[in-house]
Amino acid sequence: CPAPSELLSVNGTRVCAQLYADSSPYYEQCCGGAVLVVAPDEDMPYLPRGWAGKASSLVVGTRCELSVWSRPGKNGKKKKFGA
């Protein structure tokens, strides 16, 4: 997985979080498969098509916080992740 301070998009802009579709009990094999990039101040009350229940690994950038809910539309239990 990339270090939180290394999260940058392909054009070099800052990324606040990356969610990955594939995971593994072995750390070096985590953060694989499809990637969902979350930009600074991005609000996503609903995950893009095909991502519901798919994220298995995540990295949150420095000076960022990722809030997720257990149900669509920011409903259910809330959990926050940081670097």
C-alpha positions as a Python dict, from the first residue, in 0.01 Angstrom:
ca = {
    (1, 'C'): (0, 0, 0),
    (2, 'P'): (122, 352, -58),
    (3, 'A'): (220, 563, 240),
    (4, 'P'): (-38, 830, 334),
    (5, 'S'): (205, 1105, 229),
    (6, 'E'): (247, 945, -117),
    (7, 'L'): (-118, 971, -226),
    (8, 'L'): (-113, 1169, -551),
    (9, 'S'): (-319, 1138, -868),
    (10, 'V'): (-159, 1066, -1205),
    (11, 'N'): (-141, 1439, -1277),
    (12, 'G'): (26, 1508, -940),
    (13, 'T'): (-269, 1662, -753),
    (14, 'R'): (-335, 1573, -391),
    (15, 'V'): (-555, 1273, -311),
    (16, 'C'): (-722, 1235, 29),
    (17, 'A'): (-801, 864, 15),
    (18, 'Q'): (-782, 557, -204),
    (19, 'L'): (-1007, 256, -160),
    (20, 'Y'): (-907, -78, -308),
    (21, 'A'): (-1123, -370, -419),
    (22, 'D'): (-875, -649, -337),
    (23, 'S'): (-714, -733, -6),
    (24, 'S'): (-508, -1010, 146),
    (25, 'P'): (-406, -1124, 493),
    (26, 'Y'): (-49, -1056, 373),
    (27, 'Y'): (30, -684, 388),
    (28, 'E'): (245, -680, 73),
    (29, 'Q'): (-54, -812, -126),
    (30, 'C'): (-309, -560, 3),
    (31, 'C'): (-426, -256, -191),
    (32, 'G'): (-484, -437, -517),
    (33, 'G'): (-749, -449, -784),
    (34, 'A'): (-973, -158, -877),
    (35, 'V'): (-904, 176, -708),
    (36, 'L'): (-1154, 442, -602),
    (37, 'V'): (-987, 782, -557),
    (38, 'V'): (-1135, 1039, -318),
    (39, 'A'): (-1027, 1399, -378),
    (40, 'P'): (-998, 1664, -104),
    (41, 'D'): (-1341, 1794, 9),
    (42, 'E'): (-1522, 1540, -212),
    (43, 'D'): (-1867, 1439, -87),
    (44, 'M'): (-1993, 1100, -202),
    (45, 'P'): (-2323, 1013, -27),
    (46, 'Y'): (-2346, 711, -261),
    (47, 'L'): (-2059, 496, -387),
    (48, 'P'): (-2013, 470, -763),
    (49, 'R'): (-2181, 177, -937),
    (50, 'G'): (-2015, -152, -852),
    (51, 'W'): (-1841, -34, -532),
    (52, 'A'): (-2109, -113, -272),
    (53, 'G'): (-1957, -372, -40),
    (54, 'K'): (-1639, -400, -251),
    (55, 'A'): (-1381, -183, -68),
    (56, 'S'): (-1151, -408, 132),
    (57, 'S'): (-842, -190, 183),
    (58, 'L'): (-797, 184, 216),
    (59, 'V'): (-528, 446, 263),
    (60, 'V'): (-610, 794, 392),
    (61, 'G'): (-370, 1077, 313),
    (62, 'T'): (-205, 1305, 563),
    (63, 'R'): (-420, 1594, 688),
    (64, 'C'): (-732, 1413, 563),
    (65, 'E'): (-1016, 1227, 725),
    (66, 'L'): (-1245, 977, 554),
    (67, 'S'): (-1594, 928, 697),
    (68, 'V'): (-1795, 624, 592),
    (69, 'W'): (-2146, 505, 679),
    (70, 'S'): (-2288, 154, 699),
    (71, 'R'): (-2587, 244, 479),
    (72, 'P'): (-2629, 448, 159),
    (73, 'G'): (-2708, 820, 173),
    (74, 'K'): (-2501, 883, 489),
    (75, 'N'): (-2728, 667, 703),
    (76, 'G'): (-2649, 403, 962),
    (77, 'K'): (-2334, 378, 1171),
    (78, 'K'): (-2053, 624, 1099),
    (79, 'K'): (-1679, 549, 1115),
    (80, 'K'): (-1389, 789, 1059),
    (81, 'F'): (-1045, 700, 925),
    (82, 'G'): (-729, 909, 926),
    (83, 'A'): (-369, 865, 815),
}
